Amino acid sequence: MNPIEVQNFFHLQKRKSWEIRSLHIDHRISYLHKLKDVVKNHEPQIIEAFQKDYQKPALEVVMTEIYPVLHEIQNFIKHLHQWAMPQSKSSGLLFPFTSSEVLSEPKGTCLIIAPWNYPFGLALTPLVGAIGAGNTAIIKPSELTPAVSQIIADIVKEVFPSEIALVIQGGKETSQALLDLPFDHIFFTGSNEVGKIVMAKAAQNLTSVTLELGGKSPSIIDEKADLKLAAEKIIWGKTLNNGQTCVAPDYILIHENSVSRFIAECESFLKTFDQHQVSNIISNRHRDRLTKLEEDALQKGAKPLLKNFVSILQMNETSMSAQIMKEEIFGPLLPLITYEDTESLIHFIIDRPKPLALYIFSKNNDFIEAILKRTSSGGACINDTIIHVGNHALPFGGVGESGIGSYHGKASFQAFSHQKSIMKQGLFPRISHYFYPPYTETKLKLFRLLIKLGF
Ligand code: NAD
């Protein structure tokens, strides 16, 4: 699509967004029903597209791409009336006889930019939020998964007229041309590097942003943790989508006494794995990056502990300076770092950028509490990995370098809505005129007295 066509669609959607905002909530819900049906009907083609793009196993496609979208749609259909209801608020004693409420209004026309690693779910889940909140939306899926992006385009075309929702395919140039337009909200999922570009572009139009980014999510294994459970959960979290998951365990922090037993549990669990049931690394460029990360770590003294689906590398003082400990790994490499005590463990985490997820394996509630309270992360999961993202009653998002804002369920509705505060005068609208000019000493004293009385 050329830039003029893109602009034309944008203006069409802008106009339409003013028209649809006043329509009944059921208008949005009918689109969500239709989206649900069309996604369900396309399940075989979606699975096939994932096979073409990077051999993602069917179970993973259904579990981590199709189901989350259907779940989000169902959540919106069930709760939208309640979420969209004006919220009545107290006016306080200072404003007697007035009424106050908060009205959630659609932001307008939204841009959704999606990454390649969960290309279906991360394009359509935000779309559910945008449509549910009464917006129009343009979706720019990833250029690295062309078959899946085409299915997304087909589905959106079948469900929505283009002035309500539209997919525009393309790479970074298309993305940048879209980012030049004055959208009312930009929902971006992707890398921190591109997140900064998105935010800078959004600043030009003072457009609000939700940034769902990545980072290095640690997995902490306490001295007395169930090591078999920790091994199974961490290996599952790291092999899901072949480690190409924003909330994948990035590295392990383990008590020094537990290393050999933990590795033995990983080895035993991995015996059940089948090479054909793991996604491919998305491209040769990404594979080369991972090879370089591993070689660099080994060269700097990292010790290989296991190499079967996942490479676990024990880091020492010199290898800690390797690139693998500086950037998000996003693949089946797993550095392992030992710690001696809780204090040094907490300092290790807080000396680094705030991660998107933090995993704790422990049976000790005091230890768990201490980590949760003294560190910061987008989300956390105790004695498991990744599953917190699947609960749409929980807002999902990063903090600091791992992102801005959150979504899923009600949080999505709020991300795509503006909270408009409204006050209505009542029976005695002139009651406050006493404090209008001329200002006198008596009025000042009375106002001070009211404040003292807690009005
Ligand atoms: P990416 O940032 O390279 O690309 C994301 C999107 O931005 C794509 O649609 C791409 O076309 C576009 N883009 C790329 N370069 C651009 C530029 N210079 N200007 C404007 N747009 C540009 O990310 P990716 O490689 O597709 O995905 C992997 C990253 O996404 C990882 O860092 C991962 O942690 C993160 N991620 C985060 C979440 C989350 O929910 N927090 C989920 C999945 C992935």
PDB file of C-alpha atoms and ligand atoms in Angstrom, residues 113-118 122 140-144 170-176 179 188-195 197-198 201 211-215 244-247 285-286 328 330 356 389 396-398 402 407, ligand 1:
ATOM      1  CA  ILE A 113       2.101  -2.877  15.777  1.00  0.00           C
ATOM      2  CA  ALA A 114       2.813  -6.569  16.387  1.00  0.00           C
ATOM      3  CA  PRO A 115       6.014  -8.656  16.597  1.00  0.00           C
ATOM      4  CA  TRP A 116       6.792 -11.993  14.927  1.00  0.00           C
ATOM      5  CA  ASN A 117       7.150 -14.271  17.962  1.00  0.00           C
ATOM      6  CA  TYR A 118       3.437 -14.648  18.791  1.00  0.00           C
ATOM      7  CA  LEU A 122      -0.230 -10.266  19.708  1.00  0.00           C
ATOM      8  CA  LYS A 140       0.640  -3.659  11.271  1.00  0.00           C
ATOM      9  CA  PRO A 141       1.661  -7.313  11.736  1.00  0.00           C
ATOM     10  CA  SER A 142       5.224  -8.578  11.469  1.00  0.00           C
ATOM     11  CA  GLU A 143       6.921  -8.927   8.103  1.00  0.00           C
ATOM     12  CA  LEU A 144       8.876 -11.963   9.414  1.00  0.00           C
ATOM     13  CA  GLY A 170       4.912  -4.231   5.502  1.00  0.00           C
ATOM     14  CA  GLY A 171       8.222  -3.835   7.259  1.00  0.00           C
ATOM     15  CA  LYS A 172       9.900  -1.082   9.177  1.00  0.00           C
ATOM     16  CA  GLU A 173       9.261   1.601   6.498  1.00  0.00           C
ATOM     17  CA  THR A 174       5.504   0.919   6.561  1.00  0.00           C
ATOM     18  CA  SER A 175       5.616   0.957  10.338  1.00  0.00           C
ATOM     19  CA  GLN A 176       7.413   4.308  10.358  1.00  0.00           C
ATOM     20  CA  LEU A 179       3.876   6.186  13.125  1.00  0.00           C
ATOM     21  CA  PHE A 188       3.257  -1.534  20.289  1.00  0.00           C
ATOM     22  CA  THR A 189       4.610  -4.995  21.090  1.00  0.00           C
ATOM     23  CA  GLY A 190       8.237  -5.602  20.238  1.00  0.00           C
ATOM     24  CA  SER A 191      11.817  -4.931  21.202  1.00  0.00           C
ATOM     25  CA  ASN A 192      13.018  -2.205  23.558  1.00  0.00           C
ATOM     26  CA  GLU A 193      15.103  -0.720  20.748  1.00  0.00           C
ATOM     27  CA  VAL A 194      12.096  -0.214  18.444  1.00  0.00           C
ATOM     28  CA  GLY A 195       9.950   0.738  21.458  1.00  0.00           C
ATOM     29  CA  ILE A 197      11.620   4.743  18.202  1.00  0.00           C
ATOM     30  CA  VAL A 198       7.855   4.292  18.599  1.00  0.00           C
ATOM     31  CA  LYS A 201       7.505   9.207  17.007  1.00  0.00           C
ATOM     32  CA  LEU A 211       4.653  -0.401  25.013  1.00  0.00           C
ATOM     33  CA  GLU A 212       4.817  -4.161  25.523  1.00  0.00           C
ATOM     34  CA  LEU A 213       8.545  -4.799  25.425  1.00  0.00           C
ATOM     35  CA  GLY A 214      11.030  -7.489  26.374  1.00  0.00           C
ATOM     36  CA  GLY A 215      13.946  -7.859  28.734  1.00  0.00           C
ATOM     37  CA  GLN A 244      11.375 -16.938  21.503  1.00  0.00           C
ATOM     38  CA  THR A 245       8.974 -15.678  24.144  1.00  0.00           C
ATOM     39  CA  CYS A 246       9.040 -12.247  25.780  1.00  0.00           C
ATOM     40  CA  VAL A 247       8.496 -13.809  29.233  1.00  0.00           C
ATOM     41  CA  ARG A 285      19.960 -13.994  11.070  1.00  0.00           C
ATOM     42  CA  HIS A 286      18.385 -14.814  14.438  1.00  0.00           C
ATOM     43  CA  GLU A 328      17.539 -10.366  25.884  1.00  0.00           C
ATOM     44  CA  PHE A 330      15.252 -14.861  22.928  1.00  0.00           C
ATOM     45  CA  LEU A 356       9.116  -8.202  32.255  1.00  0.00           C
ATOM     46  CA  VAL A 389       0.214 -14.192  31.136  1.00  0.00           C
ATOM     47  CA  PHE A 396      -0.134  -7.931  31.652  1.00  0.00           C
ATOM     48  CA  GLY A 397       2.641  -5.442  30.976  1.00  0.00           C
ATOM     49  CA  GLY A 398       6.149  -4.337  31.795  1.00  0.00           C
ATOM     50  CA  SER A 402      10.243  -3.770  30.035  1.00  0.00           C
ATOM     51  CA  TYR A 407      -3.534  -5.004  28.822  1.00  0.00           C
TER      52      TYR A 407
HETATM   53  P1  NAD B   1      10.770  -5.681  16.726  1.00  0.00           P
HETATM   54  O1  NAD B   1      10.798  -4.557  17.699  1.00  0.00           O
HETATM   55  O2  NAD B   1      11.941  -5.896  15.864  1.00  0.00           O
HETATM   56  O3  NAD B   1       9.510  -5.518  15.729  1.00  0.00           O
HETATM   57  C1  NAD B   1       8.215  -5.299  16.201  1.00  0.00           C
HETATM   58  C2  NAD B   1       7.415  -4.565  15.140  1.00  0.00           C
HETATM   59  O4  NAD B   1       8.020  -3.302  14.914  1.00  0.00           O
HETATM   60  C3  NAD B   1       7.340  -5.275  13.794  1.00  0.00           C
HETATM   61  O5  NAD B   1       6.027  -5.168  13.297  1.00  0.00           O
HETATM   62  C4  NAD B   1       8.327  -4.497  12.928  1.00  0.00           C
HETATM   63  O6  NAD B   1       7.938  -4.433  11.582  1.00  0.00           O
HETATM   64  C5  NAD B   1       8.283  -3.115  13.527  1.00  0.00           C
HETATM   65  N1  NAD B   1       9.583  -2.415  13.398  1.00  0.00           N
HETATM   66  C6  NAD B   1      10.813  -2.991  13.348  1.00  0.00           C
HETATM   67  N2  NAD B   1      11.764  -2.034  13.252  1.00  0.00           N
HETATM   68  C7  NAD B   1      11.115  -0.845  13.258  1.00  0.00           C
HETATM   69  C8  NAD B   1      11.542   0.507  13.195  1.00  0.00           C
HETATM   70  N3  NAD B   1      12.838   0.827  13.107  1.00  0.00           N
HETATM   71  N4  NAD B   1      10.603   1.484  13.223  1.00  0.00           N
HETATM   72  C9  NAD B   1       9.294   1.188  13.335  1.00  0.00           C
HETATM   73  N5  NAD B   1       8.827  -0.082  13.380  1.00  0.00           N
HETATM   74  C10 NAD B   1       9.717  -1.092  13.355  1.00  0.00           C
HETATM   75  O7  NAD B   1      10.407  -6.976  17.591  1.00  0.00           O
HETATM   76  P2  NAD B   1      10.340  -8.467  17.113  1.00  0.00           P
HETATM   77  O8  NAD B   1      11.728  -8.919  16.804  1.00  0.00           O
HETATM   78  O9  NAD B   1       9.298  -8.629  16.083  1.00  0.00           O
HETATM   79  O10 NAD B   1       9.830  -9.193  18.441  1.00  0.00           O
HETATM   80  C11 NAD B   1      10.669  -9.594  19.463  1.00  0.00           C
HETATM   81  C12 NAD B   1      10.682  -8.599  20.610  1.00  0.00           C
HETATM   82  O11 NAD B   1       9.374  -8.335  21.050  1.00  0.00           O
HETATM   83  C13 NAD B   1      11.412  -9.139  21.818  1.00  0.00           C
HETATM   84  O12 NAD B   1      12.182  -8.113  22.395  1.00  0.00           O
HETATM   85  C14 NAD B   1      10.282  -9.540  22.757  1.00  0.00           C
HETATM   86  O13 NAD B   1      10.636  -9.560  24.121  1.00  0.00           O
HETATM   87  C15 NAD B   1       9.281  -8.497  22.460  1.00  0.00           C
HETATM   88  N6  NAD B   1       7.947  -8.983  22.813  1.00  0.00           N
HETATM   89  C16 NAD B   1       7.310  -8.442  23.868  1.00  0.00           C
HETATM   90  C17 NAD B   1       6.068  -8.947  24.235  1.00  0.00           C
HETATM   91  C18 NAD B   1       5.295  -8.393  25.390  1.00  0.00           C
HETATM   92  O14 NAD B   1       4.110  -8.726  25.471  1.00  0.00           O
HETATM   93  N7  NAD B   1       5.872  -7.620  26.271  1.00  0.00           N
HETATM   94  C19 NAD B   1       5.510  -9.994  23.516  1.00  0.00           C
HETATM   95  C20 NAD B   1       6.203 -10.508  22.442  1.00  0.00           C
HETATM   96  C21 NAD B   1       7.421  -9.989  22.088  1.00  0.00           C
END
